[in-house]
XYZ file of C-alpha atoms in Angstrom:
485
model
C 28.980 27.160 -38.007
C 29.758 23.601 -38.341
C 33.710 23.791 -37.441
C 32.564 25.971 -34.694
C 30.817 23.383 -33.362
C 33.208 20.751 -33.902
C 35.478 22.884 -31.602
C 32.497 23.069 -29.159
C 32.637 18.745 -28.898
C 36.484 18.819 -28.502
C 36.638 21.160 -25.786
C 33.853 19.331 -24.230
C 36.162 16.181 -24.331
C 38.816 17.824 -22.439
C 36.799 19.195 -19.689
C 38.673 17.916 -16.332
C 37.471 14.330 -14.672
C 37.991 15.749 -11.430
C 34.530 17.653 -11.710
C 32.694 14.661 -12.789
C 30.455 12.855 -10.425
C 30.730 9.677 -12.264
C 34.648 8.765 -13.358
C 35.533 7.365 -17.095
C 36.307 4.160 -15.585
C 33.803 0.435 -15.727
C 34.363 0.593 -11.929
C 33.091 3.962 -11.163
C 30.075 3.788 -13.915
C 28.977 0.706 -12.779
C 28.590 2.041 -9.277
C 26.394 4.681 -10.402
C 24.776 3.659 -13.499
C 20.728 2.578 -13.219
C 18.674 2.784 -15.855
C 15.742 5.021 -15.392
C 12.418 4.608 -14.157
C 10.477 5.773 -17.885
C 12.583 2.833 -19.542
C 11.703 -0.042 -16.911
C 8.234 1.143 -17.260
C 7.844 1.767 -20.689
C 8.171 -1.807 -21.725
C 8.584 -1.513 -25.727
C 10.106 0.780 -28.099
C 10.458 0.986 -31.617
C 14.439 1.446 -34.214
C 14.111 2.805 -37.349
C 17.014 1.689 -39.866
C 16.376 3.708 -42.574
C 19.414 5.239 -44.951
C 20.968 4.601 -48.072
C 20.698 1.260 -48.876
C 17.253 1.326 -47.645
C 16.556 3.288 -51.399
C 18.572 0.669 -53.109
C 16.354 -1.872 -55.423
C 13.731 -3.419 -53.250
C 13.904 -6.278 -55.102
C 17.684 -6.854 -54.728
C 18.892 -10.298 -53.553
C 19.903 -10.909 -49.702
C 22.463 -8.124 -49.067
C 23.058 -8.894 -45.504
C 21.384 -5.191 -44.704
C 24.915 -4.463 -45.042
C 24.469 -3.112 -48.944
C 27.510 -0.605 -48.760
C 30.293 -3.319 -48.184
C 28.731 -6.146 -49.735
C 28.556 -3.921 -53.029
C 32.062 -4.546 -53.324
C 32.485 -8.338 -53.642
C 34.254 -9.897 -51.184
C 34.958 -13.728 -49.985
C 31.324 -14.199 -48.992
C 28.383 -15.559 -51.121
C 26.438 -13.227 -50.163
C 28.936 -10.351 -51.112
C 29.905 -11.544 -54.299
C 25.998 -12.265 -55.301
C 25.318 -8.719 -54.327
C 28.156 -7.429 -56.124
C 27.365 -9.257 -59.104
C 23.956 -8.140 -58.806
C 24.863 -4.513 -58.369
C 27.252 -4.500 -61.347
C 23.996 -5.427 -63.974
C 21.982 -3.416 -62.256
C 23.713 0.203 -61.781
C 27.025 -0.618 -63.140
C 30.462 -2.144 -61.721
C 31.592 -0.728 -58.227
C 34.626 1.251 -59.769
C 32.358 3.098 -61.896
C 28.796 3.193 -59.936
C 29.873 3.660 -55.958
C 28.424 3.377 -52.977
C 28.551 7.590 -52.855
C 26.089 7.675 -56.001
C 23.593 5.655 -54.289
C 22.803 8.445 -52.421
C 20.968 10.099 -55.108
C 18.355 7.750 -54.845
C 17.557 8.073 -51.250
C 15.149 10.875 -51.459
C 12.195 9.868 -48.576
C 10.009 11.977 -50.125
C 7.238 10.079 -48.646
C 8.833 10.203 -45.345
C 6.082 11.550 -42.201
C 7.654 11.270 -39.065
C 4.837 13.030 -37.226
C 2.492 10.113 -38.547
C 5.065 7.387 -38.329
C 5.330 8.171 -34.776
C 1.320 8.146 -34.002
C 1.090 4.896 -35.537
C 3.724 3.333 -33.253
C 2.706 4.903 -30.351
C -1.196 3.697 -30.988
C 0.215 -0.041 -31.619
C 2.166 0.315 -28.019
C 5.605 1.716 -28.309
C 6.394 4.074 -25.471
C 10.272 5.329 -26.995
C 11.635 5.518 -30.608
C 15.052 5.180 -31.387
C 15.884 5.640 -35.322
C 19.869 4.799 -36.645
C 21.665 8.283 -36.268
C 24.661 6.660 -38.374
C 24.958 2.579 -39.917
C 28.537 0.957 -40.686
C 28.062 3.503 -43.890
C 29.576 6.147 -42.464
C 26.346 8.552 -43.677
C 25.123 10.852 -40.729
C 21.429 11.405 -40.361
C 21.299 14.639 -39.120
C 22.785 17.901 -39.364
C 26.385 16.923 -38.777
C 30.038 18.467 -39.240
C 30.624 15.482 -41.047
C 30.203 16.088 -44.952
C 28.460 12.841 -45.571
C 25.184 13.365 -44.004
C 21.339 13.882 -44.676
C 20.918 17.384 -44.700
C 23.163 18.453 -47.571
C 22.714 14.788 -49.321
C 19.772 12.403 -50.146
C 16.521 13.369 -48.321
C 17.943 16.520 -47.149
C 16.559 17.180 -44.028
C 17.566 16.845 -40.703
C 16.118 13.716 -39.446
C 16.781 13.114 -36.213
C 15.696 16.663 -35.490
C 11.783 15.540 -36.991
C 12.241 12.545 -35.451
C 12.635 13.799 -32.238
C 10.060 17.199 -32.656
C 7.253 13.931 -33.642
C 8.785 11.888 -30.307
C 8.047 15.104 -28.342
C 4.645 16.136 -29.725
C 3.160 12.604 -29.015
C 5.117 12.234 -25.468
C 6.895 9.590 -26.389
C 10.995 9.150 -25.135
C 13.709 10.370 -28.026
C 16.608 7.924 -28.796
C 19.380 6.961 -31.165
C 21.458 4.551 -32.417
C 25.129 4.936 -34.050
C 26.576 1.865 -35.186
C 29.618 4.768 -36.724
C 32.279 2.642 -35.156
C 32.610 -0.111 -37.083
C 32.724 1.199 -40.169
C 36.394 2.016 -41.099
C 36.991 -2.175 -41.309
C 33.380 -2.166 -42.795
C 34.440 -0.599 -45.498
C 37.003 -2.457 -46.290
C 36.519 -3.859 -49.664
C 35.919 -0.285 -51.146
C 38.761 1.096 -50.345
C 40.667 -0.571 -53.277
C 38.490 1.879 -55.638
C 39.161 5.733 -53.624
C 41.375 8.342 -54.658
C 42.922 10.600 -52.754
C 41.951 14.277 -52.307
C 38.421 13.119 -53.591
C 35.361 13.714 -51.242
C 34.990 10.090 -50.961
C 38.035 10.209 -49.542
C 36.100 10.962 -46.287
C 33.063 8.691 -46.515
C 35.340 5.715 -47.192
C 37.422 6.321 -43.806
C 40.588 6.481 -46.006
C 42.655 7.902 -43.511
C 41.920 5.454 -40.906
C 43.288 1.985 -40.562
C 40.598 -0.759 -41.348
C 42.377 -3.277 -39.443
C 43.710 -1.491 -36.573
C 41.490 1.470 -35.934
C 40.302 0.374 -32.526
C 43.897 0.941 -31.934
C 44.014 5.158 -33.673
C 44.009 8.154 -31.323
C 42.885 9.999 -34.723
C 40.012 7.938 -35.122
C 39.023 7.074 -31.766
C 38.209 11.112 -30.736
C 36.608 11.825 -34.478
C 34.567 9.031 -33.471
C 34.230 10.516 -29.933
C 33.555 14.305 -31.353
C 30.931 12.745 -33.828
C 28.792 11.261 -31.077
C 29.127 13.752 -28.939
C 27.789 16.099 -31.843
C 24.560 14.053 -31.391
C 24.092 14.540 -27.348
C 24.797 18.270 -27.451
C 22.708 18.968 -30.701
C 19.678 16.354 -30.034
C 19.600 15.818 -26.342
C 18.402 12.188 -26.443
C 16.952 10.346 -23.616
C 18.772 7.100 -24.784
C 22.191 6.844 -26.681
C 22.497 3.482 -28.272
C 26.060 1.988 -29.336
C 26.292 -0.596 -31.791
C 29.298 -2.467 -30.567
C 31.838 -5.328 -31.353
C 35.022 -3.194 -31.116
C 34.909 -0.207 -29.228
C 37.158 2.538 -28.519
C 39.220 1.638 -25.141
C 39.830 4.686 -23.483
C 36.829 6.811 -25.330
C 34.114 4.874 -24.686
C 33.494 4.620 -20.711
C 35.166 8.565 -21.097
C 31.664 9.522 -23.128
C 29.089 7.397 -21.187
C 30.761 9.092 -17.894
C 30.438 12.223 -19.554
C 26.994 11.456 -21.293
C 25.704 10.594 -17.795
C 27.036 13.659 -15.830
C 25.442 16.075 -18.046
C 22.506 14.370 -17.201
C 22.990 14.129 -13.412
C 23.631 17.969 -13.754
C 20.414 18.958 -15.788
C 18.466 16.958 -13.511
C 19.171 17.405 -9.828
C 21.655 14.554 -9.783
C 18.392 12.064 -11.274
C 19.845 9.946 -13.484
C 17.022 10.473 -16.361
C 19.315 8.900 -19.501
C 19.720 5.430 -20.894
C 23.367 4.151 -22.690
C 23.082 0.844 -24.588
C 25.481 -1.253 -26.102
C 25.743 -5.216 -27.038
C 29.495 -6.175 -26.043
C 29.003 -9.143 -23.602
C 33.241 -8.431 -22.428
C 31.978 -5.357 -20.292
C 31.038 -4.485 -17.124
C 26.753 -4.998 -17.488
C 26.308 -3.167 -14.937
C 27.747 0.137 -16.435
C 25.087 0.632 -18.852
C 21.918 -1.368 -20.259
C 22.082 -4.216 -21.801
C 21.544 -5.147 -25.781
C 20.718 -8.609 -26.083
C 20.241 -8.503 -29.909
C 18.175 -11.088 -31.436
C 18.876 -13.072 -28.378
C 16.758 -14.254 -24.812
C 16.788 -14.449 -21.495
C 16.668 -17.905 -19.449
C 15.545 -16.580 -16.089
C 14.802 -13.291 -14.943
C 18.028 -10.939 -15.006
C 19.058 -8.522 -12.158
C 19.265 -5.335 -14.183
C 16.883 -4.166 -16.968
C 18.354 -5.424 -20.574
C 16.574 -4.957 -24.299
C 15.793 -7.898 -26.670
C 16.296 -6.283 -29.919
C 14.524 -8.022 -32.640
C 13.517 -7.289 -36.370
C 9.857 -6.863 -38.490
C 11.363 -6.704 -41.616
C 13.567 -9.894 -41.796
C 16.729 -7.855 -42.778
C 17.181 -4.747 -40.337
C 17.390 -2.486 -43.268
C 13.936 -2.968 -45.805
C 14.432 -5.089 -48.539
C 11.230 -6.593 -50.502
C 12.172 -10.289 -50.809
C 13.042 -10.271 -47.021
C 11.161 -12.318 -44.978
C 11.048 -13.004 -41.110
C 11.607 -16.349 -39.881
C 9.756 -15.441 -36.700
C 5.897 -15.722 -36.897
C 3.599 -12.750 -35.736
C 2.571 -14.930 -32.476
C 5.647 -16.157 -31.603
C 7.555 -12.252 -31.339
C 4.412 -11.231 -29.252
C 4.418 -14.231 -27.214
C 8.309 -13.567 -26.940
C 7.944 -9.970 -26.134
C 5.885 -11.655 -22.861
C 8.641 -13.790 -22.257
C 11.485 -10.675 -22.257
C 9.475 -8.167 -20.109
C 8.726 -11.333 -17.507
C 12.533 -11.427 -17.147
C 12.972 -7.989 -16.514
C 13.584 -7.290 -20.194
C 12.373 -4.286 -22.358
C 11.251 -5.036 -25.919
C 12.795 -2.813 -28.752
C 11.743 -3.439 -32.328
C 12.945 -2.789 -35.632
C 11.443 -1.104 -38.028
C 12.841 -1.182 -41.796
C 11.650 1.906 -43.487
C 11.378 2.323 -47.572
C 13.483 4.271 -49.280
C 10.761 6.714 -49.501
C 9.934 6.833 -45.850
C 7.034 4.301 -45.283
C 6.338 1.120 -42.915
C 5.638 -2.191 -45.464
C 2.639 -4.085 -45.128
C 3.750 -6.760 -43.823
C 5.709 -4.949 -40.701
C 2.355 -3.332 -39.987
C 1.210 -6.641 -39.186
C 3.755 -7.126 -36.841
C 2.495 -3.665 -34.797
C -0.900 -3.906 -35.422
C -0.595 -7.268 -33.500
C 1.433 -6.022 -30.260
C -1.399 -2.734 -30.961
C -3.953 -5.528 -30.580
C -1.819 -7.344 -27.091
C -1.377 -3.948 -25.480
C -4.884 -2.704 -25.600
C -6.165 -5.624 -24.281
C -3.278 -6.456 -22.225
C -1.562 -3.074 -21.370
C -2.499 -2.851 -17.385
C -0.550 -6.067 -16.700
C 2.574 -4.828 -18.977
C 3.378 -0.748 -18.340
C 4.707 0.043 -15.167
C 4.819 -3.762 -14.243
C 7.738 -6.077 -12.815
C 9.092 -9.301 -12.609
C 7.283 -11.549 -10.116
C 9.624 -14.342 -7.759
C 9.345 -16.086 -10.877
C 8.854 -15.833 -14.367
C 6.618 -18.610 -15.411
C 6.353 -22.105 -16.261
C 5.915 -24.241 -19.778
C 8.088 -26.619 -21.719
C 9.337 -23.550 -24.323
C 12.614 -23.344 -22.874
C 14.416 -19.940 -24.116
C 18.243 -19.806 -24.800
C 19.605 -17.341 -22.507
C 22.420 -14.965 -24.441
C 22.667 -12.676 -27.498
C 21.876 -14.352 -30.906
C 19.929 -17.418 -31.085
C 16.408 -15.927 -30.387
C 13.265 -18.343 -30.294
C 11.378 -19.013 -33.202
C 9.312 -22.028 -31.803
C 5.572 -21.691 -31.107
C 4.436 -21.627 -27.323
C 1.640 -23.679 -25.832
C -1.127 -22.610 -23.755
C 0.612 -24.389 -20.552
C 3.387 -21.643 -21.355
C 2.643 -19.067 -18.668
C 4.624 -15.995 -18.082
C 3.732 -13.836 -14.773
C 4.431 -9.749 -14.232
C 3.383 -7.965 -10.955
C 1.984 -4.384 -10.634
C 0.490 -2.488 -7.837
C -0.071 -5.739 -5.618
C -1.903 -7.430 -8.265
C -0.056 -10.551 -9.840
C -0.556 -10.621 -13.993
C -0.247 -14.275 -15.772
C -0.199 -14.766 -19.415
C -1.114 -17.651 -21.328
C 1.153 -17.079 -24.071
C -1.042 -19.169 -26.757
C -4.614 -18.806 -27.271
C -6.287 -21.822 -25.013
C -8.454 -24.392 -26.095
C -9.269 -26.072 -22.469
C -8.710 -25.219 -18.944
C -5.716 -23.111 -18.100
C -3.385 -25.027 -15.600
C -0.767 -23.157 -13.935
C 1.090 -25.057 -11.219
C 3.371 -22.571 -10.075
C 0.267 -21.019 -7.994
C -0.704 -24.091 -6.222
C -1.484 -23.500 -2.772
C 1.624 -24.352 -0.592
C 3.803 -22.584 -3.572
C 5.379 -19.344 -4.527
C 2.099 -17.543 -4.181
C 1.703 -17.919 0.065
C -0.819 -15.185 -0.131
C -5.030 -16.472 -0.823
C -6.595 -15.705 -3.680
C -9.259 -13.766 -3.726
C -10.462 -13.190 -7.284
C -9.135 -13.298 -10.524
C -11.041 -12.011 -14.064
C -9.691 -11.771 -17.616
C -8.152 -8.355 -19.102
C -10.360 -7.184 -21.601
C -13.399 -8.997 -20.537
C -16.248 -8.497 -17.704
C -17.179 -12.577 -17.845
C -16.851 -14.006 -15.135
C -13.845 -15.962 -14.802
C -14.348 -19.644 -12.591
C -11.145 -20.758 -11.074
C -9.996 -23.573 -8.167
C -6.682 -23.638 -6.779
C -5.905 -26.899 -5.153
C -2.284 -27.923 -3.817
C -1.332 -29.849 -7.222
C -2.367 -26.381 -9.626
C -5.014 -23.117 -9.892
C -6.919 -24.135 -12.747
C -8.902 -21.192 -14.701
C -11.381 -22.597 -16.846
C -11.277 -22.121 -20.224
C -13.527 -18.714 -20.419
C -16.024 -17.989 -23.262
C -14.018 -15.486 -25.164
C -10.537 -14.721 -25.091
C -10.116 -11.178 -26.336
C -6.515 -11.445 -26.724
C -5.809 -13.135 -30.468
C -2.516 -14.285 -29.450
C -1.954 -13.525 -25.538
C -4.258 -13.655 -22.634
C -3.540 -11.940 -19.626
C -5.132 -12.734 -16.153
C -5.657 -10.246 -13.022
C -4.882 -12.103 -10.017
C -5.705 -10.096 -6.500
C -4.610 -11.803 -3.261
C -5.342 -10.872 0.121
């Protein structure tokens, strides 16, 4: 059944271009690509790593969440700390692989159906767990050998992932970061045999320098995503990029995209990621990983960011950024047009740690309070004021508290939203609404989301001043109704 199905992708991959609405080229998918309405409104979603390495010691020393290469040693620190780490601890890579980790990955804790709920009840609106890492292990039901239904957990992930995404309305994606990892695996190479089955998961037959550059590899890497769309029908395909495969890549999102167009009337109802800054932005949605936006951009993009400290869970991980600041960021991202995805670092056995909890119960706390001004809104003629400047590109993201006189706006069904994105301690001054100013339009009443007090406000030509109300319901981030005339 498998092979048959493998012959299933490849014919797909042939089909003629000529029948395509959209054509395998940047030109042709930028013209029609445009990210769906469920995405722009949806505002926050939640990744799931969660794999191998996730089962590895908890209490492990900084791996780099990238536990399969750094295993090996290397000319890193951090890879030959982990590797002398490993060796005490399960034995020396020639003897104790990265193949007999698996073993230990058993999630026999794992609930998707209640993993879901919980996100969904703290605010995320799409999930989007890792369908493959750098490792090369597929976590689904894949023609690939290395994978999660006849290994570790055994059970078809994304399949319970998605049935849980389904049950509790919430939009089914996934991320493959599969590309990379023929160079990722680099340093383990010097340990395979051939005619071995780790022959396979080590990408022996693929060159780890040049592979970007392999017909062979380029279409197995082609026929395993494609595997993915046909078997899971997800409403977002996320690729984790740095090299990519030339000719391959705008071939699947073209093809990825028509199938769409043709289920659904010629709607576009599908969302393709990826992070290389080189291409075309306009062909597909923007990953700004662990990064920012300066202004408000033109098309919707995704900050990317991380609970755990380490993308994949690790116990003595800790994140640098502070509860407040990632929900007062999240503010900043959607006021520039941005979506807000989240990463979640699962346990080996399936659960969310404490401390990430935290981290959701807070935006669960924002977005019940806060909610009206955030779904289904859009970016205002500006996007605020405040002295927190944010550095606009990938990497880089802030980690600096905000002030109460940083003030991020959002607009929704002709009422204007503004966000104090620190709880205030006096009167709330926001001089972009001045009279004379971007906001031409009187004001004609303006009260505080969560809250029936009544909210006393003067707008003069120097500012509109709100003063400070009695309680702020928001912990971190207040949000203020605005209506005009």
């Amino acid at each position: 059944m498998k092979y048959f199905a493998v012959l299933i992708v490849l014919f797909s991959v042939s089909r003629p271009i000529q029948a395509q609405e959209v054509q395998p080229t940047w030109e042709s998918l930028a013209e029609h690509y445009d990210a769906p309405q469920w995405l722009v409104d949806s505002k926050i979603g939640v990744w799931f790593h969660w794999g191998i390495s996730s089962a590895a010691d908890p209490n492990r020393p900084n791996d780099g969440s990238w536990y399969g290469r750094n295993m090996y040693g290397g000319g890193k620190k951090v890879a030959q700390e982990l590797s002398a780490w490993h060796t005490k601890r399960y034995g020396p890579p020639s003897e104790f692989g990265y193949e007999k980790m698996i073993p230990l990955f058993k999630g026999e804790n794992w609930d998707p159906d209640s993993l879901v709920e919980f996100v969904k009840e703290n605010g995320a609106r799409f999930i989007m767990p890792v369908a493959c890492h750098h490792d090369n292990f597929d976590m689904y039901d894949s023609f690939h050998p290395w994978n999660s239904v006849d290994m570790g957990p055994k059970r078809d992930t994304l399949q319970e992932w998605k049935e849980a995404a389904t049950k509790h309305g919430l939009k089914f994606g996934i991320s493959t970061h599969l590309y990379w990892s023929p160079g990722w695996f680099r340093p383990a190479r010097k340990y395979q045999k051939q005619g071995t089955p780790e022959w396979t998961l080590f990408n022996m037959d693929y060159d780890p320098k040049n592979f970007a550059n392999q017909d062979s590899w380029n279409k197995h890497w082609y026929a395993r995503s494609w595997e993915i769309v046909e078997k899971y029908d997800p409403d977002m395909f996320n690729h984790d990029s740095g090299p990519y495969p030339k000719n391959e890549f705008p071939q699947f999102i073209a093809e990825y995209l028509n199938r769409d167009l043709k289920e659904n009337d010629g709607e576009q109802t599908v969302v393709f990621s990826t992070k290389n800054p080189d291409l075309n932005r306009k062909a597909f949605t923007y990953n700004l990983e662990r990064g920012g936006a300066g202004d408000i951009k033109p098309d919707p993009w995704m900050w990317a960011t991380d609970l755990s400290g380490g993308w994949f869970y690790r116990a003595t991980a800790t994140n640098k950024m502070s509860i407040p600041v990632m929900v007062a960021n999240a503010v900043d991202a959607i006021s520039k047009n941005g979506i807000v995805m989240l990463n979640i670092a699962l346990t080996g056995d399936g659960v969310i740690p404490e401390t990430q909890q935290a981290y959701l119960n807070a935006f669960g706390d924002f977005f019940r309070t806060n909610g009206e001004g955030i779904y289904g809104s859009r970016p205002w003629k500006t996007f605020g004021e405040g002295p927190l400047k944010i550095k606009d590109g990938r990497q880089g993201e802030n980690h600096k508290d905000f002030s109460q006189q940083d003030i991020r706006f959002t607009q929704k069904d002709g009422v204007l939203y503004a966000f104090v994105l620190a709880p205030a301690t006096e009167d709330i001054v926001i001089k972009t609404l001045a009279t004379g100013g971007l906001l031409e339009r009187e004001i004609l009443d303006i009260s505080l989301m969560g809250s029936d007090e009544q909210i006393q406000w003067e707008r003069t030509s120097d500012a509109l001043t709100i003063e400070l109300p009695e309680n702020l319901h928001g912990k971190i981030v207040n949000g203020f109704r605005i209506h005009t005339n």
